[in-house]
């Protein structure tokens, strides 16, 4: 009997212990579940705070970028307008003084004004503005000469005649600006006694302007960066240009993307330097119209008129002959210069790019802030 009582007590104690362990496990699971819910809620609150912080930072970043762009755009646009007026005035002076001592000085001043325009226009493009100068349809030869007139050391650039290929009016200024950037890089990074060559190649659906220099080839790291800029993979905003901003290739890439042509760089070239290419698709090209004579009409040269018969010479009231002032001989027309290779330092080079860039300066400027985009 006693053994039965002891066994029953033991079983009861064991059952009570099992029930306590089960209750303890349940309580533990509830505590753990509550802790997990609290941790999840905490993580969600942290994630929400992070998203909110990022949004506030992004908004502040956008505002700062917009403010910087607006400031740069206002400054650059003002500089472009003033430099354009200065260039137009100088160009008129060059035409008036083409045969006297002021010509060389005016050409030099105009060259500096064109470089100012190149720099200011580049910053305007980076700030989201559009190019304001308007051109008619322009031959590639004149386009290259105009680009030469915007860079320092243009006397070292050699180029052939580009046949009769022309660029459509809407893209002329963008192509000139991009080509000037490529020429500027080639001249800056090549020896001062070397020549930069511009050539034309024909593709199946494009014309390719090639710029070759004999300087040090672009380093691989820099070449990779240039390819990223040209392809659009690397487009730093205007607030991240650094203390020594290099804007040329960035501006060329933006213009190429907007106007539908392509710019790229390669190294090394045949001279051991760097080659830059500007690919112009056929939809930007045309043929310069040639002046045509109306059908059915022939031009005949009128025979020279016979000299008028001499009458009695006029006299004064006292019978003295009236003395006439001898007529000044008309200035002899300047013969057209024979085509010659572009030699560094010759006046023919200055005259070439002045003629090539005159069309753009004679075209009225427009206000970039109100001009419709292409």
mmCIF file of C-alpha atoms in Angstrom:
data_model
loop_
_atom_site.group_PDB
_atom_site.id
_atom_site.type_symbol
_atom_site.label_atom_id
_atom_site.label_comp_id
_atom_site.label_asym_id
_atom_site.label_seq_id
_atom_site.Cartn_x
_atom_site.Cartn_y
_atom_site.Cartn_z
ATOM 1 C CA UNK A 1 0.000 0.000 0.000
ATOM 2 C CA UNK A 2 2.741 2.362 0.977
ATOM 3 C CA UNK A 3 4.492 1.644 -2.316
ATOM 4 C CA UNK A 4 1.342 2.531 -4.247
ATOM 5 C CA UNK A 5 1.021 5.835 -2.384
ATOM 6 C CA UNK A 6 4.643 6.747 -3.088
ATOM 7 C CA UNK A 7 4.230 5.906 -6.777
ATOM 8 C CA UNK A 8 1.100 8.054 -7.059
ATOM 9 C CA UNK A 9 2.819 10.995 -5.415
ATOM 10 C CA UNK A 10 5.757 10.629 -7.765
ATOM 11 C CA UNK A 11 3.518 10.538 -10.809
ATOM 12 C CA UNK A 12 1.643 13.614 -9.564
ATOM 13 C CA UNK A 13 4.897 15.498 -9.045
ATOM 14 C CA UNK A 14 6.124 14.430 -12.449
ATOM 15 C CA UNK A 15 2.901 15.605 -14.107
ATOM 16 C CA UNK A 16 3.130 18.920 -12.296
ATOM 17 C CA UNK A 17 6.739 19.335 -13.482
ATOM 18 C CA UNK A 18 5.826 18.553 -17.073
ATOM 19 C CA UNK A 19 2.988 21.073 -17.013
ATOM 20 C CA UNK A 20 5.297 23.714 -15.580
ATOM 21 C CA UNK A 21 7.890 23.116 -18.297
ATOM 22 C CA UNK A 22 5.231 23.379 -21.001
ATOM 23 C CA UNK A 23 3.936 26.637 -19.536
ATOM 24 C CA UNK A 24 7.492 27.922 -19.315
ATOM 25 C CA UNK A 25 8.163 27.121 -22.973
ATOM 26 C CA UNK A 26 4.943 28.851 -23.997
ATOM 27 C CA UNK A 27 5.822 31.940 -22.019
ATOM 28 C CA UNK A 28 9.307 31.930 -23.552
ATOM 29 C CA UNK A 29 7.916 31.648 -27.073
ATOM 30 C CA UNK A 30 5.493 34.527 -26.443
ATOM 31 C CA UNK A 31 8.361 36.674 -25.111
ATOM 32 C CA UNK A 32 10.520 35.825 -28.129
ATOM 33 C CA UNK A 33 7.677 36.573 -30.570
ATOM 34 C CA UNK A 34 7.074 39.924 -28.900
ATOM 35 C CA UNK A 35 10.787 40.720 -29.068
ATOM 36 C CA UNK A 36 10.848 39.816 -32.761
ATOM 37 C CA UNK A 37 7.850 42.078 -33.442
ATOM 38 C CA UNK A 38 9.463 44.926 -31.568
ATOM 39 C CA UNK A 39 12.752 44.418 -33.448
ATOM 40 C CA UNK A 40 10.910 44.376 -36.798
ATOM 41 C CA UNK A 41 9.021 47.537 -35.885
ATOM 42 C CA UNK A 42 12.273 49.175 -34.823
ATOM 43 C CA UNK A 43 13.984 48.213 -38.072
ATOM 44 C CA UNK A 44 11.013 49.524 -40.042
ATOM 45 C CA UNK A 45 11.183 52.840 -38.185
ATOM 46 C CA UNK A 46 14.932 53.038 -38.857
ATOM 47 C CA UNK A 47 14.415 52.260 -42.546
ATOM 48 C CA UNK A 48 11.707 54.902 -42.768
ATOM 49 C CA UNK A 49 13.950 57.449 -41.071
ATOM 50 C CA UNK A 50 16.762 56.586 -43.489
ATOM 51 C CA UNK A 51 14.456 56.991 -46.495
ATOM 52 C CA UNK A 52 13.178 60.282 -45.141
ATOM 53 C CA UNK A 53 16.735 61.485 -44.520
ATOM 54 C CA UNK A 54 17.830 60.474 -48.023
ATOM 55 C CA UNK A 55 14.840 62.269 -49.516
ATOM 56 C CA UNK A 56 15.668 65.420 -47.563
ATOM 57 C CA UNK A 57 19.326 65.186 -48.601
ATOM 58 C CA UNK A 58 18.361 64.587 -52.249
ATOM 59 C CA UNK A 59 15.976 67.530 -52.180
ATOM 60 C CA UNK A 60 18.652 69.772 -50.687
ATOM 61 C CA UNK A 61 21.103 68.470 -53.289
ATOM 62 C CA UNK A 62 18.710 69.211 -56.144
ATOM 63 C CA UNK A 63 18.076 72.697 -54.817
ATOM 64 C CA UNK A 64 21.800 73.403 -54.509
ATOM 65 C CA UNK A 65 22.456 72.058 -58.019
ATOM 66 C CA UNK A 66 19.605 74.130 -59.452
ATOM 67 C CA UNK A 67 20.867 77.244 -57.676
ATOM 68 C CA UNK A 68 24.409 76.605 -58.952
ATOM 69 C CA UNK A 69 23.167 75.988 -62.489
ATOM 70 C CA UNK A 70 21.066 79.132 -62.443
ATOM 71 C CA UNK A 71 24.011 81.216 -61.231
ATOM 72 C CA UNK A 72 26.427 79.732 -63.787
ATOM 73 C CA UNK A 73 23.843 80.016 -66.560
ATOM 74 C CA UNK A 74 23.163 83.677 -65.785
ATOM 75 C CA UNK A 75 26.867 84.522 -65.692
ATOM 76 C CA UNK A 76 27.740 82.482 -68.784
ATOM 77 C CA UNK A 77 24.805 83.827 -70.792
ATOM 78 C CA UNK A 78 25.709 87.401 -69.922
ATOM 79 C CA UNK A 79 29.329 86.773 -70.926
ATOM 80 C CA UNK A 80 28.271 85.133 -74.191
ATOM 81 C CA UNK A 81 26.031 88.060 -75.117
ATOM 82 C CA UNK A 82 28.715 90.656 -74.382
ATOM 83 C CA UNK A 83 31.434 88.677 -76.142
ATOM 84 C CA UNK A 84 29.143 88.196 -79.152
ATOM 85 C CA UNK A 85 28.536 91.942 -79.435
ATOM 86 C CA UNK A 86 32.264 92.564 -79.081
ATOM 87 C CA UNK A 87 33.050 89.983 -81.753
ATOM 88 C CA UNK A 88 30.512 91.489 -84.165
ATOM 89 C CA UNK A 89 31.994 94.950 -83.693
ATOM 90 C CA UNK A 90 35.520 93.664 -84.187
ATOM 91 C CA UNK A 91 34.490 91.744 -87.293
ATOM 92 C CA UNK A 92 33.051 94.938 -88.789
ATOM 93 C CA UNK A 93 36.292 96.729 -87.951
ATOM 94 C CA UNK A 94 38.332 93.982 -89.598
ATOM 95 C CA UNK A 95 36.386 94.449 -92.834
ATOM 96 C CA UNK A 96 36.942 98.219 -92.727
ATOM 97 C CA UNK A 97 40.656 97.953 -91.992
ATOM 98 C CA UNK A 98 41.516 94.934 -94.113
ATOM 99 C CA UNK A 99 44.191 96.880 -95.997
ATOM 100 C CA UNK A 100 45.840 98.915 -93.239
ATOM 101 C CA UNK A 101 47.939 98.455 -90.148
ATOM 102 C CA UNK A 102 44.990 97.908 -87.780
ATOM 103 C CA UNK A 103 44.061 94.609 -89.438
ATOM 104 C CA UNK A 104 46.532 92.399 -87.558
ATOM 105 C CA UNK A 105 45.651 93.963 -84.191
ATOM 106 C CA UNK A 106 41.920 93.552 -84.759
ATOM 107 C CA UNK A 107 42.383 89.930 -85.813
ATOM 108 C CA UNK A 108 44.318 89.226 -82.636
ATOM 109 C CA UNK A 109 41.634 90.874 -80.489
ATOM 110 C CA UNK A 110 38.937 88.946 -82.321
ATOM 111 C CA UNK A 111 40.812 85.705 -81.701
ATOM 112 C CA UNK A 112 40.777 86.368 -77.938
ATOM 113 C CA UNK A 113 37.052 87.214 -78.078
ATOM 114 C CA UNK A 114 36.350 83.913 -79.837
ATOM 115 C CA UNK A 115 38.194 82.010 -77.103
ATOM 116 C CA UNK A 116 36.096 83.815 -74.490
ATOM 117 C CA UNK A 117 32.967 82.789 -76.361
ATOM 118 C CA UNK A 118 34.092 79.155 -76.469
ATOM 119 C CA UNK A 119 34.660 79.012 -72.705
ATOM 120 C CA UNK A 120 31.506 80.914 -71.748
ATOM 121 C CA UNK A 121 29.318 78.913 -74.144
ATOM 122 C CA UNK A 122 30.697 75.690 -72.679
ATOM 123 C CA UNK A 123 29.675 76.654 -69.156
ATOM 124 C CA UNK A 124 26.253 77.725 -70.426
ATOM 125 C CA UNK A 125 25.753 74.277 -71.973
ATOM 126 C CA UNK A 126 26.849 72.550 -68.742
ATOM 127 C CA UNK A 127 24.341 74.701 -66.859
ATOM 128 C CA UNK A 128 21.509 73.483 -69.084
ATOM 129 C CA UNK A 129 21.386 76.328 -71.599
ATOM 130 C CA UNK A 130 21.467 76.131 -75.387
ATOM 131 C CA UNK A 131 23.870 77.567 -77.911
ATOM 132 C CA UNK A 132 22.636 80.934 -79.147
ATOM 133 C CA UNK A 133 24.690 81.565 -82.271
ATOM 134 C CA UNK A 134 22.892 80.754 -85.525
ATOM 135 C CA UNK A 135 24.525 79.797 -88.814
ATOM 136 C CA UNK A 136 23.308 79.103 -92.324
ATOM 137 C CA UNK A 137 24.182 75.798 -93.954
ATOM 138 C CA UNK A 138 27.988 75.784 -93.874
ATOM 139 C CA UNK A 139 30.689 73.928 -95.778
ATOM 140 C CA UNK A 140 32.956 71.671 -93.741
ATOM 141 C CA UNK A 141 35.985 73.713 -94.791
ATOM 142 C CA UNK A 142 34.501 76.908 -93.354
ATOM 143 C CA UNK A 143 33.356 74.986 -90.299
ATOM 144 C CA UNK A 144 36.899 73.791 -89.601
ATOM 145 C CA UNK A 145 38.285 77.303 -90.086
ATOM 146 C CA UNK A 146 35.755 78.730 -87.669
ATOM 147 C CA UNK A 147 36.703 76.123 -85.066
ATOM 148 C CA UNK A 148 40.355 77.077 -85.592
ATOM 149 C CA UNK A 149 39.505 80.695 -84.833
ATOM 150 C CA UNK A 150 38.316 79.755 -81.331
ATOM 151 C CA UNK A 151 41.503 78.098 -80.082
ATOM 152 C CA UNK A 152 44.974 79.298 -79.214
ATOM 153 C CA UNK A 153 47.730 78.160 -81.546
ATOM 154 C CA UNK A 154 45.435 77.746 -84.565
ATOM 155 C CA UNK A 155 48.431 78.394 -86.846
ATOM 156 C CA UNK A 156 49.572 74.813 -86.189
ATOM 157 C CA UNK A 157 46.387 73.255 -87.580
ATOM 158 C CA UNK A 158 46.518 71.830 -91.113
ATOM 159 C CA UNK A 159 43.466 70.702 -93.047
ATOM 160 C CA UNK A 160 42.559 69.955 -96.660
ATOM 161 C CA UNK A 161 39.641 71.350 -98.601
ATOM 162 C CA UNK A 162 36.559 69.387 -97.522
ATOM 163 C CA UNK A 163 34.969 69.152 -100.976
ATOM 164 C CA UNK A 164 31.379 70.398 -101.156
ATOM 165 C CA UNK A 165 30.003 68.668 -98.070
ATOM 166 C CA UNK A 166 28.043 70.999 -95.799
ATOM 167 C CA UNK A 167 26.400 70.742 -92.382
ATOM 168 C CA UNK A 168 22.749 71.583 -91.829
ATOM 169 C CA UNK A 169 22.094 74.947 -90.200
ATOM 170 C CA UNK A 170 20.608 73.522 -86.999
ATOM 171 C CA UNK A 171 23.818 71.652 -86.076
ATOM 172 C CA UNK A 172 26.564 73.986 -87.343
ATOM 173 C CA UNK A 173 27.290 75.821 -84.088
ATOM 174 C CA UNK A 174 27.264 72.593 -82.053
ATOM 175 C CA UNK A 175 29.700 70.894 -84.447
ATOM 176 C CA UNK A 176 31.992 73.943 -84.485
ATOM 177 C CA UNK A 177 32.037 74.059 -80.691
ATOM 178 C CA UNK A 178 32.746 70.326 -80.342
ATOM 179 C CA UNK A 179 35.482 70.449 -82.992
ATOM 180 C CA UNK A 180 37.052 73.486 -81.301
ATOM 181 C CA UNK A 181 37.212 71.502 -78.048
ATOM 182 C CA UNK A 182 38.986 68.634 -79.815
ATOM 183 C CA UNK A 183 41.421 71.023 -81.533
ATOM 184 C CA UNK A 184 42.113 72.794 -78.239
ATOM 185 C CA UNK A 185 42.976 69.496 -76.531
ATOM 186 C CA UNK A 186 45.195 68.449 -79.429
ATOM 187 C CA UNK A 187 47.081 71.761 -79.405
ATOM 188 C CA UNK A 188 47.479 71.880 -75.624
ATOM 189 C CA UNK A 189 48.853 68.366 -75.277
ATOM 190 C CA UNK A 190 51.241 68.376 -78.219
ATOM 191 C CA UNK A 191 54.674 70.035 -78.663
ATOM 192 C CA UNK A 192 54.516 73.716 -79.695
ATOM 193 C CA UNK A 193 56.517 73.019 -82.845
ATOM 194 C CA UNK A 194 54.302 70.139 -84.012
ATOM 195 C CA UNK A 195 51.294 70.177 -86.313
ATOM 196 C CA UNK A 196 47.729 69.061 -85.662
ATOM 197 C CA UNK A 197 46.136 67.413 -88.690
ATOM 198 C CA UNK A 198 42.427 67.512 -89.514
ATOM 199 C CA UNK A 199 41.246 65.102 -92.198
ATOM 200 C CA UNK A 200 37.962 63.892 -93.635
ATOM 201 C CA UNK A 201 36.935 60.264 -94.014
ATOM 202 C CA UNK A 202 33.773 58.917 -95.604
ATOM 203 C CA UNK A 203 31.663 56.233 -93.979
ATOM 204 C CA UNK A 204 28.654 54.365 -95.289
ATOM 205 C CA UNK A 205 26.222 56.613 -93.433
ATOM 206 C CA UNK A 206 28.406 59.399 -92.096
ATOM 207 C CA UNK A 207 31.303 61.767 -92.652
ATOM 208 C CA UNK A 208 34.090 61.574 -90.085
ATOM 209 C CA UNK A 209 36.315 64.491 -89.111
ATOM 210 C CA UNK A 210 39.589 63.147 -87.698
ATOM 211 C CA UNK A 211 41.914 65.221 -85.479
ATOM 212 C CA UNK A 212 45.432 63.788 -84.994
ATOM 213 C CA UNK A 213 48.138 65.249 -82.780
ATOM 214 C CA UNK A 214 51.749 64.236 -82.197
ATOM 215 C CA UNK A 215 51.759 64.755 -78.451
ATOM 216 C CA UNK A 216 51.899 62.267 -75.610
ATOM 217 C CA UNK A 217 49.178 59.668 -75.945
ATOM 218 C CA UNK A 218 46.299 59.819 -73.497
ATOM 219 C CA UNK A 219 46.858 57.544 -70.511
ATOM 220 C CA UNK A 220 44.677 54.435 -70.209
ATOM 221 C CA UNK A 221 42.899 55.668 -67.078
ATOM 222 C CA UNK A 222 42.176 59.020 -68.679
ATOM 223 C CA UNK A 223 41.099 57.303 -71.905
ATOM 224 C CA UNK A 224 38.617 55.156 -69.981
ATOM 225 C CA UNK A 225 37.208 58.266 -68.310
ATOM 226 C CA UNK A 226 36.858 59.985 -71.701
ATOM 227 C CA UNK A 227 34.993 56.993 -73.135
ATOM 228 C CA UNK A 228 32.615 57.037 -70.154
ATOM 229 C CA UNK A 229 31.987 60.746 -70.654
ATOM 230 C CA UNK A 230 31.394 60.363 -74.390
ATOM 231 C CA UNK A 231 29.045 57.403 -73.942
ATOM 232 C CA UNK A 232 26.994 59.176 -71.282
ATOM 233 C CA UNK A 233 27.943 56.800 -68.467
ATOM 234 C CA UNK A 234 29.757 59.540 -66.566
ATOM 235 C CA UNK A 235 27.918 62.874 -66.473
ATOM 236 C CA UNK A 236 29.106 64.799 -63.410
ATOM 237 C CA UNK A 237 26.887 67.720 -62.436
ATOM 238 C CA UNK A 238 28.181 71.250 -62.440
ATOM 239 C CA UNK A 239 28.792 71.296 -58.678
ATOM 240 C CA UNK A 240 31.293 68.420 -58.890
ATOM 241 C CA UNK A 241 33.742 69.711 -61.471
ATOM 242 C CA UNK A 242 36.481 70.296 -58.922
ATOM 243 C CA UNK A 243 38.905 73.143 -58.386
ATOM 244 C CA UNK A 244 40.362 72.758 -61.898
ATOM 245 C CA UNK A 245 37.318 71.866 -63.993
ATOM 246 C CA UNK A 246 37.874 70.103 -67.296
ATOM 247 C CA UNK A 247 34.718 70.931 -69.154
ATOM 248 C CA UNK A 248 35.662 70.443 -72.811
ATOM 249 C CA UNK A 249 34.855 66.769 -73.341
ATOM 250 C CA UNK A 250 31.779 67.009 -71.120
ATOM 251 C CA UNK A 251 30.417 69.853 -73.246
ATOM 252 C CA UNK A 252 31.239 68.013 -76.487
ATOM 253 C CA UNK A 253 29.427 64.910 -75.214
ATOM 254 C CA UNK A 254 26.328 66.923 -74.252
ATOM 255 C CA UNK A 255 26.229 68.632 -77.653
ATOM 256 C CA UNK A 256 26.745 65.356 -79.500
ATOM 257 C CA UNK A 257 23.885 63.748 -77.578
ATOM 258 C CA UNK A 258 21.555 66.701 -78.201
ATOM 259 C CA UNK A 259 22.276 67.278 -81.882
ATOM 260 C CA UNK A 260 22.715 63.685 -83.043
ATOM 261 C CA UNK A 261 26.414 63.292 -83.838
ATOM 262 C CA UNK A 262 29.139 61.343 -82.034
ATOM 263 C CA UNK A 263 32.533 62.215 -80.541
ATOM 264 C CA UNK A 264 35.209 59.779 -79.416
ATOM 265 C CA UNK A 265 38.936 59.618 -78.652
ATOM 266 C CA UNK A 266 41.488 56.909 -79.437
ATOM 267 C CA UNK A 267 45.133 56.376 -78.517
ATOM 268 C CA UNK A 268 47.732 55.936 -79.774
ATOM 269 C CA UNK A 269 47.440 57.235 -83.316
ATOM 270 C CA UNK A 270 49.937 56.932 -86.166
ATOM 271 C CA UNK A 271 52.050 59.733 -84.654
ATOM 272 C CA UNK A 272 52.100 58.144 -81.203
ATOM 273 C CA UNK A 273 49.691 60.774 -79.904
ATOM 274 C CA UNK A 274 45.903 60.894 -79.567
ATOM 275 C CA UNK A 275 43.208 60.765 -82.232
ATOM 276 C CA UNK A 276 39.801 62.401 -81.794
ATOM 277 C CA UNK A 277 36.937 61.664 -84.168
ATOM 278 C CA UNK A 278 33.728 63.548 -84.810
ATOM 279 C CA UNK A 279 31.161 61.421 -86.637
ATOM 280 C CA UNK A 280 28.510 63.367 -88.577
ATOM 281 C CA UNK A 281 25.582 61.211 -89.745
ATOM 282 C CA UNK A 282 24.114 61.790 -93.169
ATOM 283 C CA UNK A 283 20.952 63.406 -91.782
ATOM 284 C CA UNK A 284 23.095 66.356 -90.619
ATOM 285 C CA UNK A 285 24.864 66.710 -93.972
ATOM 286 C CA UNK A 286 23.910 68.278 -97.259
ATOM 287 C CA UNK A 287 25.542 69.644 -100.384
ATOM 288 C CA UNK A 288 26.089 73.373 -100.644
ATOM 289 C CA UNK A 289 23.758 74.744 -103.344
ATOM 290 C CA UNK A 290 25.570 76.197 -106.335
ATOM 291 C CA UNK A 291 24.287 79.417 -107.910
ATOM 292 C CA UNK A 292 22.456 78.505 -111.114
ATOM 293 C CA UNK A 293 21.824 80.648 -114.162
ATOM 294 C CA UNK A 294 18.123 80.924 -115.134
ATOM 295 C CA UNK A 295 17.241 78.697 -118.069
ATOM 296 C CA UNK A 296 16.904 80.296 -121.480
ATOM 297 C CA UNK A 297 18.998 83.331 -120.583
ATOM 298 C CA UNK A 298 22.547 83.995 -121.675
ATOM 299 C CA UNK A 299 24.866 86.545 -120.233
ATOM 300 C CA UNK A 300 26.610 88.689 -122.826
ATOM 301 C CA UNK A 301 29.237 91.244 -122.124
ATOM 302 C CA UNK A 302 28.232 94.743 -123.170
ATOM 303 C CA UNK A 303 30.680 96.408 -125.566
ATOM 304 C CA UNK A 304 32.672 99.238 -124.047
ATOM 305 C CA UNK A 305 31.094 102.629 -124.483
ATOM 306 C CA UNK A 306 32.992 105.042 -126.746
ATOM 307 C CA UNK A 307 34.580 107.970 -124.956
ATOM 308 C CA UNK A 308 32.435 111.069 -124.800
ATOM 309 C CA UNK A 309 33.546 113.884 -127.138
ATOM 310 C CA UNK A 310 35.406 116.683 -125.427
ATOM 311 C CA UNK A 311 33.590 120.027 -125.334
ATOM 312 C CA UNK A 312 35.050 123.452 -124.683
ATOM 313 C CA UNK A 313 36.821 123.668 -121.362
ATOM 314 C CA UNK A 314 34.909 125.706 -118.733
ATOM 315 C CA UNK A 315 36.280 129.076 -117.700
ATOM 316 C CA UNK A 316 35.645 131.521 -114.868
ATOM 317 C CA UNK A 317 34.048 134.940 -115.304
ATOM 318 C CA UNK A 318 37.510 136.460 -115.740
ATOM 319 C CA UNK A 319 38.393 134.007 -118.510
ATOM 320 C CA UNK A 320 40.648 131.690 -116.485
ATOM 321 C CA UNK A 321 40.385 127.987 -117.014
ATOM 322 C CA UNK A 322 38.714 126.036 -114.236
ATOM 323 C CA UNK A 323 41.155 123.581 -112.674
ATOM 324 C CA UNK A 324 39.636 120.206 -111.876
ATOM 325 C CA UNK A 325 40.809 117.975 -109.017
ATOM 326 C CA UNK A 326 42.385 114.857 -110.401
ATOM 327 C CA UNK A 327 40.223 111.814 -109.730
ATOM 328 C CA UNK A 328 41.699 109.357 -107.254
ATOM 329 C CA UNK A 329 42.500 106.027 -108.798
ATOM 330 C CA UNK A 330 40.191 103.278 -107.628
ATOM 331 C CA UNK A 331 41.885 100.857 -105.265
ATOM 332 C CA UNK A 332 43.107 97.825 -107.080
ATOM 333 C CA UNK A 333 41.125 94.713 -106.294
ATOM 334 C CA UNK A 334 43.043 92.196 -104.266
ATOM 335 C CA UNK A 335 43.725 89.070 -106.281
ATOM 336 C CA UNK A 336 42.320 85.923 -104.727
ATOM 337 C CA UNK A 337 45.122 84.086 -102.925
ATOM 338 C CA UNK A 338 46.200 80.885 -104.552
ATOM 339 C CA UNK A 339 45.390 77.799 -102.474
ATOM 340 C CA UNK A 340 48.390 76.930 -100.364
ATOM 341 C CA UNK A 341 49.029 74.558 -97.502
ATOM 342 C CA UNK A 342 48.244 75.960 -94.072
ATOM 343 C CA UNK A 343 51.617 77.004 -92.719
ATOM 344 C CA UNK A 344 51.967 78.019 -89.078
ATOM 345 C CA UNK A 345 52.388 81.739 -88.547
ATOM 346 C CA UNK A 346 51.288 82.994 -91.970
ATOM 347 C CA UNK A 347 48.686 85.770 -92.383
ATOM 348 C CA UNK A 348 46.754 83.514 -94.767
ATOM 349 C CA UNK A 349 45.747 81.374 -91.821
ATOM 350 C CA UNK A 350 44.173 84.318 -89.994
ATOM 351 C CA UNK A 351 42.354 85.386 -93.133
ATOM 352 C CA UNK A 352 41.115 81.826 -93.636
ATOM 353 C CA UNK A 353 39.482 81.426 -90.262
ATOM 354 C CA UNK A 354 38.209 85.005 -90.320
ATOM 355 C CA UNK A 355 36.412 84.204 -93.582
ATOM 356 C CA UNK A 356 35.245 80.875 -92.222
ATOM 357 C CA UNK A 357 33.735 82.373 -89.076
ATOM 358 C CA UNK A 358 32.304 85.546 -90.622
ATOM 359 C CA UNK A 359 28.966 83.959 -91.528
ATOM 360 C CA UNK A 360 28.211 83.103 -87.917
ATOM 361 C CA UNK A 361 29.076 86.559 -86.656
ATOM 362 C CA UNK A 362 27.011 88.281 -89.319
ATOM 363 C CA UNK A 363 23.951 86.248 -88.279
ATOM 364 C CA UNK A 364 21.955 87.995 -85.533
ATOM 365 C CA UNK A 365 22.376 86.517 -82.079
ATOM 366 C CA UNK A 366 19.385 85.233 -80.157
ATOM 367 C CA UNK A 367 18.637 85.288 -76.490
ATOM 368 C CA UNK A 368 19.330 81.776 -75.140
ATOM 369 C CA UNK A 369 16.785 82.218 -72.372
ATOM 370 C CA UNK A 370 13.912 82.618 -74.814
ATOM 371 C CA UNK A 371 15.098 80.639 -77.827
ATOM 372 C CA UNK A 372 13.217 77.474 -78.678
ATOM 373 C CA UNK A 373 15.274 74.322 -78.621
ATOM 374 C CA UNK A 374 16.178 72.179 -81.592
#
